[in-house]
Short mmCIF file of C-alpha atoms and ligand atoms in Angstrom, two decimals:
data_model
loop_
_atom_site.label_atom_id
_atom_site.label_comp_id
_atom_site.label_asym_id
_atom_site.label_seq_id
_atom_site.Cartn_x
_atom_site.Cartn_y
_atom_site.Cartn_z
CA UNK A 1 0.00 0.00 0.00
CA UNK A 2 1.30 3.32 -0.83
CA UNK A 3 0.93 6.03 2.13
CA UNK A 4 0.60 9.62 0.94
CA UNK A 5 0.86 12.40 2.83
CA UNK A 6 1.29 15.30 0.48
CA UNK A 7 -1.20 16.26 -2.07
CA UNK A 8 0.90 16.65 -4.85
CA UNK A 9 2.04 13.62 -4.51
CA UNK A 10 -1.07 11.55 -4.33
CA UNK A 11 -2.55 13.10 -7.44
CA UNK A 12 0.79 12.29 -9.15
CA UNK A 13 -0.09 8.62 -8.78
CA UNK A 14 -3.28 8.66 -9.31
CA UNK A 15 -2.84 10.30 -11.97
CA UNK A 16 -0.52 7.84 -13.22
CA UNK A 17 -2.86 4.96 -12.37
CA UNK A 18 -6.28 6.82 -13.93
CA UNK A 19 -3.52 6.70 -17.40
CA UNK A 20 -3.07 2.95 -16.86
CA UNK A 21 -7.02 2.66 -17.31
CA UNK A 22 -7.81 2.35 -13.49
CA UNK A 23 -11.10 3.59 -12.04
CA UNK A 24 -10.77 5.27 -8.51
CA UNK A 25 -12.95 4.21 -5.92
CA UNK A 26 -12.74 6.24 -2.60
CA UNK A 27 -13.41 5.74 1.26
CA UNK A 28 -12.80 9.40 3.14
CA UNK A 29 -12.47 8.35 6.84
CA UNK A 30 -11.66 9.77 10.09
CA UNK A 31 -9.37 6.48 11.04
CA UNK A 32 -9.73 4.36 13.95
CA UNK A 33 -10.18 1.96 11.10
CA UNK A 34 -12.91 -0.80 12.27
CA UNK A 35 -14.76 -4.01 9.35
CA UNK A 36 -17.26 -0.89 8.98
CA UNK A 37 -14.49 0.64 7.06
CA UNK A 38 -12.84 -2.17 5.70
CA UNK A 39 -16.45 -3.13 3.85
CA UNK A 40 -16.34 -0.11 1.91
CA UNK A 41 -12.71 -0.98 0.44
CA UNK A 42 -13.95 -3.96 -0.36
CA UNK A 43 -17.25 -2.93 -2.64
CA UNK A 44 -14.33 -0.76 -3.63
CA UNK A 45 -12.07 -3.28 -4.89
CA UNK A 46 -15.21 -5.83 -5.21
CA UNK A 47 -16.10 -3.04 -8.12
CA UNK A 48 -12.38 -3.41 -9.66
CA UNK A 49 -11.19 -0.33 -8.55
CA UNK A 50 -7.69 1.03 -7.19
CA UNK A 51 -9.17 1.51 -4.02
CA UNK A 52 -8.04 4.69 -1.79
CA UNK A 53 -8.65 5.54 1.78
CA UNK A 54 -8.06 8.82 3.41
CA UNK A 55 -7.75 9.10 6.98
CA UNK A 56 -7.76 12.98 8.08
CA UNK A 57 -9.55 14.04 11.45
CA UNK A 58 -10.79 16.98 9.82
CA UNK A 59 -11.47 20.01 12.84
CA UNK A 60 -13.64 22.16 11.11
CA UNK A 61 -16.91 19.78 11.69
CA UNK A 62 -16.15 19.34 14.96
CA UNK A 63 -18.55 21.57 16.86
CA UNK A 64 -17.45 20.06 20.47
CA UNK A 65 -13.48 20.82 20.58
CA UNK A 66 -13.63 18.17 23.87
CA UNK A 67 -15.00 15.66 20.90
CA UNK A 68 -12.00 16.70 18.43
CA UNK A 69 -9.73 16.24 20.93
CA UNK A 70 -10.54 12.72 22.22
CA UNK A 71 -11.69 11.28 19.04
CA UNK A 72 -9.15 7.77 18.66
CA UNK A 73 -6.31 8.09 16.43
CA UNK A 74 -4.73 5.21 15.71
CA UNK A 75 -2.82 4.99 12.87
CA UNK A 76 -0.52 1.82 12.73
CA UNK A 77 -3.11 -0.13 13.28
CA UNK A 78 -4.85 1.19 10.44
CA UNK A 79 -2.42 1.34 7.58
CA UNK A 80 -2.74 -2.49 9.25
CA UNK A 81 -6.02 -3.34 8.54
CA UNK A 82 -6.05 -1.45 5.66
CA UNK A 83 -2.84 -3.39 4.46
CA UNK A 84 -4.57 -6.92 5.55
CA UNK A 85 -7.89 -6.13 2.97
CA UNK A 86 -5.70 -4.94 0.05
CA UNK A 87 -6.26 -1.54 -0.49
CA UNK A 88 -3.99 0.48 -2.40
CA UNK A 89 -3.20 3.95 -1.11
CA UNK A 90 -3.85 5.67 2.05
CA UNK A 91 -4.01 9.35 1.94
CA UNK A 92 -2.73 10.62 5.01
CA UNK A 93 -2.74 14.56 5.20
CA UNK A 94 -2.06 16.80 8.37
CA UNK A 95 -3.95 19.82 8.82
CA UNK A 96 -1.64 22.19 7.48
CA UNK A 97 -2.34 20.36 4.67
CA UNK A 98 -5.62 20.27 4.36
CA UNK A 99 -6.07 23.76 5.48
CA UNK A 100 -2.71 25.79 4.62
CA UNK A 101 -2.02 28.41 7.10
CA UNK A 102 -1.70 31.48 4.69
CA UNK A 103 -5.24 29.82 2.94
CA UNK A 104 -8.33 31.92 3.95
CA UNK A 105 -11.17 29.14 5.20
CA UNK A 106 -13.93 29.28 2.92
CA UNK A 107 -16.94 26.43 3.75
CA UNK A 108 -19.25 25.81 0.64
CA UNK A 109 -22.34 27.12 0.45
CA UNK A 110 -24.85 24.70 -1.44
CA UNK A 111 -28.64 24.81 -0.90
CA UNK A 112 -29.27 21.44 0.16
CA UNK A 113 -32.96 21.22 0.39
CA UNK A 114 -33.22 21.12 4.07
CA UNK A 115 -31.46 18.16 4.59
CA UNK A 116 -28.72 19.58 6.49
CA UNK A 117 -31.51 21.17 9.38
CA UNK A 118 -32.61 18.33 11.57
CA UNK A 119 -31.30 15.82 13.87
CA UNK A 120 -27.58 16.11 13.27
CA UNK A 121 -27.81 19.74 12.09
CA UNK A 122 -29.78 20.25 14.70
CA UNK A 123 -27.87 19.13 17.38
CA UNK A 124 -24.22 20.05 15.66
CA UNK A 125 -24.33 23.33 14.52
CA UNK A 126 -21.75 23.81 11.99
CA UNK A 127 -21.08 19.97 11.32
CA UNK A 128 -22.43 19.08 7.76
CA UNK A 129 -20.83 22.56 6.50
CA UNK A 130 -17.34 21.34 7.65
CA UNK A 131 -18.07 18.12 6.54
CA UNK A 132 -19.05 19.25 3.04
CA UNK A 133 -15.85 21.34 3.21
CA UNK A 134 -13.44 18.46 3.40
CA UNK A 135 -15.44 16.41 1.76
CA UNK A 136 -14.99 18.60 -1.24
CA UNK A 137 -11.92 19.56 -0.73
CA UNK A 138 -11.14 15.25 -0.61
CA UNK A 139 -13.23 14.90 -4.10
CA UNK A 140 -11.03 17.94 -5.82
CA UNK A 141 -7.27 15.89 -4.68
CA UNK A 142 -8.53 12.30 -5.26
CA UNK A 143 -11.04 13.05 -8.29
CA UNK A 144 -12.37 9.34 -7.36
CA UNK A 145 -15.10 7.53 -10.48
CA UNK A 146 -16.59 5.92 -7.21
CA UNK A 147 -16.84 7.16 -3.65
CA UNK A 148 -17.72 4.87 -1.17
CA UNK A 149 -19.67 5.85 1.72
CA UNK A 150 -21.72 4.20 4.97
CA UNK A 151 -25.67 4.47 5.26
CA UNK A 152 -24.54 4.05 9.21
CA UNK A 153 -24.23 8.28 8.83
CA UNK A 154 -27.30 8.29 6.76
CA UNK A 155 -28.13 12.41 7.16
CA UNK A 156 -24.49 12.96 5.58
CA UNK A 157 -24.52 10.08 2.88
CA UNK A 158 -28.22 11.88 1.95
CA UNK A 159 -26.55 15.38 1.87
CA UNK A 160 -23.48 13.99 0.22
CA UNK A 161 -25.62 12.81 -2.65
CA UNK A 162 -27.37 16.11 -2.80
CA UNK A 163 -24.29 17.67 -2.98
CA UNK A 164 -23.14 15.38 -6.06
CA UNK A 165 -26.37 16.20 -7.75
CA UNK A 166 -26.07 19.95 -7.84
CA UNK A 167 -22.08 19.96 -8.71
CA UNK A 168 -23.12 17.71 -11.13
CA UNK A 169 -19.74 15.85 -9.93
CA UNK A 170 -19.00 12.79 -12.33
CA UNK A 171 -18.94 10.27 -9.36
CA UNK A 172 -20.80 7.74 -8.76
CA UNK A 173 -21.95 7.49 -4.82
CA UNK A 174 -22.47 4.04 -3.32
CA UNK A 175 -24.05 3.74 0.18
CA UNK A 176 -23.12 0.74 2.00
CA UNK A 177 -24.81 -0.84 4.81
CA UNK A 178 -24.00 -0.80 7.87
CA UNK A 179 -21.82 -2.96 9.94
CA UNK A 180 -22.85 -4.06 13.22
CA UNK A 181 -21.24 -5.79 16.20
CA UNK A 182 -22.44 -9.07 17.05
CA UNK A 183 -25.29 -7.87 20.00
CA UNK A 184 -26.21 -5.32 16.98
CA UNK A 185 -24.26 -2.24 17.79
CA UNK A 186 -23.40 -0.66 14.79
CA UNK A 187 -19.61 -0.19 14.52
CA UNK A 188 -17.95 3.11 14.80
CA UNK A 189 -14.71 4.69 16.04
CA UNK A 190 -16.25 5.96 19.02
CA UNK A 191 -17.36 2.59 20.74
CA UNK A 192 -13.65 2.62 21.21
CA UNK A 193 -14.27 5.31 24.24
CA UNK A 194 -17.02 3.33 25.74
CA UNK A 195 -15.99 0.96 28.53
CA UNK A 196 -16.94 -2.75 28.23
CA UNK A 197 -19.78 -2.59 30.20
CA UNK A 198 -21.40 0.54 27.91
CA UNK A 199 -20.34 -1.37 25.13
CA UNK A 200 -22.71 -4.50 26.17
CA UNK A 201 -25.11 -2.56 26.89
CA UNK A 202 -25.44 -0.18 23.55
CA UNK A 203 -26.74 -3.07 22.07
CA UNK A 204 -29.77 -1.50 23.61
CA UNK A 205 -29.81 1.21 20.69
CA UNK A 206 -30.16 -0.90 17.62
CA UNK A 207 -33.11 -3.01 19.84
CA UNK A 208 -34.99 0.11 20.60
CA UNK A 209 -34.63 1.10 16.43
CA UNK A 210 -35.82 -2.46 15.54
CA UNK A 211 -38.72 -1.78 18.22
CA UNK A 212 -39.73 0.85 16.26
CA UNK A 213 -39.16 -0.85 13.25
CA UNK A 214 -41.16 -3.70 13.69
CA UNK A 215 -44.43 -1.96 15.30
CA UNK A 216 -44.02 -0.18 11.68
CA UNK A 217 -47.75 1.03 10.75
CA UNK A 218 -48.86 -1.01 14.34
CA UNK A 219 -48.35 1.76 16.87
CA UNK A 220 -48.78 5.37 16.69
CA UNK A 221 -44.94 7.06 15.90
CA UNK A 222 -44.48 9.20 18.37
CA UNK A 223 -46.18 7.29 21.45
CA UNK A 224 -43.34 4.34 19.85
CA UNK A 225 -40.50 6.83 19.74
CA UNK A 226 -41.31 7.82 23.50
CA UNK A 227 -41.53 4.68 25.07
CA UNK A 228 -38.31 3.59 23.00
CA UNK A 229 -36.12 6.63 24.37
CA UNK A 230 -37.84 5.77 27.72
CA UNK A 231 -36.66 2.16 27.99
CA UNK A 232 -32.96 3.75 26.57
CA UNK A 233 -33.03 5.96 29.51
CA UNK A 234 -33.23 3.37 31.95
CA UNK A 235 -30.03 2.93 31.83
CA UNK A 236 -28.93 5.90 33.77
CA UNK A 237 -25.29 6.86 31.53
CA UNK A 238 -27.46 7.03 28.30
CA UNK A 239 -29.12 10.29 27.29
CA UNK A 240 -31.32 10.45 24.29
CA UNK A 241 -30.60 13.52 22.22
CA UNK A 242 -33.52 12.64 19.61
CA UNK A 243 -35.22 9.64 18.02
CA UNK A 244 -37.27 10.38 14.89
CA UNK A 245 -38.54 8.48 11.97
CA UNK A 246 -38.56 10.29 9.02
CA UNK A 247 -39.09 10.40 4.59
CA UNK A 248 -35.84 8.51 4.20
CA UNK A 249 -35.60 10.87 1.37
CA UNK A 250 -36.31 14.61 2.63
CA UNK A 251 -35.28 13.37 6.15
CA UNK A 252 -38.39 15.81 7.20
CA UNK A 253 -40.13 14.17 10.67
CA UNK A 254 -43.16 11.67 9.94
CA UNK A 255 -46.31 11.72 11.90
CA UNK A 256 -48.37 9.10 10.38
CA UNK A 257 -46.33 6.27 8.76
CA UNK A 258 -48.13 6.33 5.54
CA UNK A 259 -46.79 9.94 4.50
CA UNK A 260 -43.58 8.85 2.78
CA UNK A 261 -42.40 5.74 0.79
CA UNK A 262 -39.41 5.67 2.12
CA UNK A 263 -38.76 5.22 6.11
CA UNK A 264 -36.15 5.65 8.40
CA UNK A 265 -35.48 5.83 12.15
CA UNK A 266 -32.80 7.68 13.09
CA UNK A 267 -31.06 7.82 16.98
CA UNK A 268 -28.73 10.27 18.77
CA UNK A 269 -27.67 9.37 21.84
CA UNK A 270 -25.02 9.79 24.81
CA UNK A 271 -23.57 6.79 26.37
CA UNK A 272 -22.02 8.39 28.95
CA UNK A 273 -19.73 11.52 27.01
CA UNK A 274 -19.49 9.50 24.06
CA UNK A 275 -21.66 10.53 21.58
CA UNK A 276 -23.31 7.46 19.27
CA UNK A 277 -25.57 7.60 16.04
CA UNK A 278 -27.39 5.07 14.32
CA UNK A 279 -30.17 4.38 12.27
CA UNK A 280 -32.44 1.61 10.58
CA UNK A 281 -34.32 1.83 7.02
CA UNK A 282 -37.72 0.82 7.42
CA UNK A 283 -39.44 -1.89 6.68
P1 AMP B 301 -15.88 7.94 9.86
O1 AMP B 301 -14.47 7.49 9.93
O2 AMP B 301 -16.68 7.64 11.08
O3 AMP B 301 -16.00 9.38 9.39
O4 AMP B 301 -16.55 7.07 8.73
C1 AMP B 301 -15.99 6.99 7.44
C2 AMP B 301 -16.95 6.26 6.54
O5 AMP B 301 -17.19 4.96 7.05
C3 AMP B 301 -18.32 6.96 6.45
O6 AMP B 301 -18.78 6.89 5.11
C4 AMP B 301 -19.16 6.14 7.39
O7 AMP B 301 -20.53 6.17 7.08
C5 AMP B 301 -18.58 4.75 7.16
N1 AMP B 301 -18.89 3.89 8.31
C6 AMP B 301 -18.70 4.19 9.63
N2 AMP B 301 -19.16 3.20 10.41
C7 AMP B 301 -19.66 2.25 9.58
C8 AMP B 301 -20.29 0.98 9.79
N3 AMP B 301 -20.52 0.51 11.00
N4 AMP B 301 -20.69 0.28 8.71
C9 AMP B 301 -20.47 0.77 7.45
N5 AMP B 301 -19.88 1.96 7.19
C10 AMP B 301 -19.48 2.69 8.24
#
């Protein structure tokens, strides 16, 4: 695997590689690499691509500096894992790099339709704009034919393909499910904070998403989403921050189950300080 940690240098090779007739598929990350990861290299290089990962803990999305701070970095162990599943490159910037000091910030401004204003945007002011920023910022270096994202951050894989639509960006998006532990927690970077004991027990979020899953059209939504966030908050470290099923497409809040095709229920929740997300599509 080749590890890149200058820009010029990556789009050298890549450039070199798009000449030899390769497509580029992408996975941007934030490291603290878990099989979540690793499955989107693989529909990467599943799809024949030259498969390329970025790690970059990028601060501008980071409302919560305490967040930024502790999120895991764990690098060796990465360009492991990603060694062990065969992808190609790693692009490994530092933030000087990404942002260059004597560079004025600028975050994109797209209208995206509303789908950056609840739950997420809601609760993380600033996040999907920062987001959007490196993610851009990643598309313009890599210039991928395929980028490979999770549907386990469904708001930003949904505002991610808005984005696409309206650059009119020749890439082709590809949302992959999500992994999950074996209890059912989905897998993320952060369950690395929790203790073992949180970690057993935050198999209580995907159960209280396939509660509300399966009473689909049975129960009334938000008498379901109550009781759900009720039994959550049993457990006296956990601390809802919302639970709403929505249009999987406009991501706008459903009352009545039969007002959009398309489902989802989507959590936010602390497990102690550690922040979690997940979601399920429904049915
Ligand atoms: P992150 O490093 O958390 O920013 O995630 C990088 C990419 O991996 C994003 O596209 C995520 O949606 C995706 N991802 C994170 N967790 C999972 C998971 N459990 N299953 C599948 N994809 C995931």
């Amino acid at each position: 695997m080749y590890i890149f940690k200058k820009i010029f240098d990556l789009q050298n090779h890549l450039a070199y590689q798009r000449n030899q007739g390769k497509t580029i598929g992408f996975a941007p990350t934030m490291g603290a690499l878990h099989q979540g990861h690793v499955s989107l290299i693989a529909a990467a290089k599943a799809k024949g691509d030259y498969a390329v990962c970025s790690i970059f803990v990028n601060p501008t999305q980071f409302n919560d500096p305490n967040d930024f701070a502790k999120y895991p970095r764990t690098t060796a162990t990465d360009c492991d894992l990603l060694i062990q599943n065969g992808c190609d490159v790693l692009f490994l910037p530092d933030v000087d790099e990404m942002y260059p000091p004597n560079e004025t910030v600028t975050k994109p401004q797209y209208d995206l339709g509303g789908l950056d204003l609840p739950m997420e945007g809601a609760q993380r002011p600033g996040h999907f704009a920062g987001m959007l920023q490196v993610v851009e910022k990643l598309l313009n270096i890599v210039m991928p034919d395929h980028l490979y994202m999770g549907q386990k951050d469904f708001q930003q894989l949904a505002i991610v393909r808005r984005y696409l639509q309206l650059t009119q960006r020749p890439i082709e998006l590809f949302g992959c499910p999500t992994l999950r532990e074996p209890h059912g927690l989905a897998m993320s970077s952060r369950n690395e904070r929790l203790t073992s004991d949180q970690r057993q027990r935050a198999a209580k979020i995907y159960q209280a998403l396939s509660h509300v899953r399966k009473h689909y059209r049975q129960a009334n939504i938000e008498q379901l989403c109550q009781i759900s966030i009720a039994v959550l908050e049993e457990e006296p470290d956990f601390k809802v921050e919302y639970l709403e099923v929505c249009n999987a497409i406009t991501l706008q809040s459903l009352q009545n189950w039969d007002d959009a095709a398309e489902i989802v229920a989507c959590i936010a929740l602390k497990v102690g300080d550690i922040r979690l997300i997940d979601n399920v599509l429904i049915p």
